């Protein structure tokens, strides 16, 4: 088992079949283009767990800073392949992200999780994460 950050387009293509399980609205080409744009402009990175040549879990993340939290690592996306869930890959990836946050001088790690994702919530709570706020949004396409 190895955790890597995707550095090439080929690695992003390898991560797509897992990521699309969370981000189902993105086709593969759109995923690659958006990730590359976010990497270039926003410091986004993709980490993945590979075991025996297969991508088992993927996380998209970025380092940021704000007045309320200081420097933090934000996890935009975290998903384990359906056929590899409950085998420790997500836990290993979250541990890796936590260590990366420490190395980057972050004071915390954060993420958002859809209200319907009960299994994910159990996972995050089991990892000692806490529910610290509500997220409010306004869809500007509909407003």
XYZ file of N, CA and C in Angstrom, residues 2 4 15 17 37 49 61 65 72 77 101 108 121 126 132 135-136 140 143:
57
model
N 0.558 2.172 -0.856
C 1.332 3.398 -0.986
C 0.381 4.571 -1.204
N 0.243 8.412 -2.722
C 0.963 9.317 -3.623
C 0.091 10.534 -3.914
N -7.179 7.968 -11.168
C -7.989 8.315 -9.994
C -9.471 8.502 -10.339
N -11.938 6.791 -11.910
C -12.990 5.796 -11.608
C -13.402 5.759 -10.138
N -7.103 22.874 -13.656
C -7.359 24.299 -13.414
C -7.248 24.618 -11.917
N -4.535 6.355 -2.650
C -3.992 5.130 -2.080
C -3.955 4.096 -3.190
N -7.599 17.935 -2.072
C -7.411 18.819 -0.916
C -6.624 20.055 -1.316
N -6.028 29.566 4.122
C -5.914 30.355 5.342
C -7.091 31.321 5.411
N -5.105 26.115 7.337
C -5.789 24.828 7.460
C -5.679 24.032 6.167
N -12.670 16.539 -1.382
C -13.210 15.264 -1.851
C -12.471 14.147 -1.118
N -1.101 18.082 6.786
C -1.522 19.344 7.394
C -0.512 19.792 8.449
N -5.580 23.068 11.662
C -6.680 22.103 11.625
C -6.865 21.553 10.214
N -20.338 10.165 7.722
C -20.382 10.876 8.999
C -19.877 9.985 10.132
N -15.777 8.873 13.947
C -14.864 7.860 14.471
C -13.411 8.284 14.392
N -18.627 21.187 13.386
C -18.315 22.487 13.962
C -19.126 23.639 13.393
N -23.160 24.718 6.860
C -22.758 25.333 5.594
C -24.025 25.851 4.920
N -24.059 27.124 4.592
C -25.181 27.717 3.891
C -24.738 28.027 2.483
N -26.691 30.221 -7.443
C -26.861 31.423 -8.242
C -27.496 31.148 -9.613
N -31.211 31.449 -8.473
C -31.643 32.621 -7.696
C -32.009 33.789 -8.590
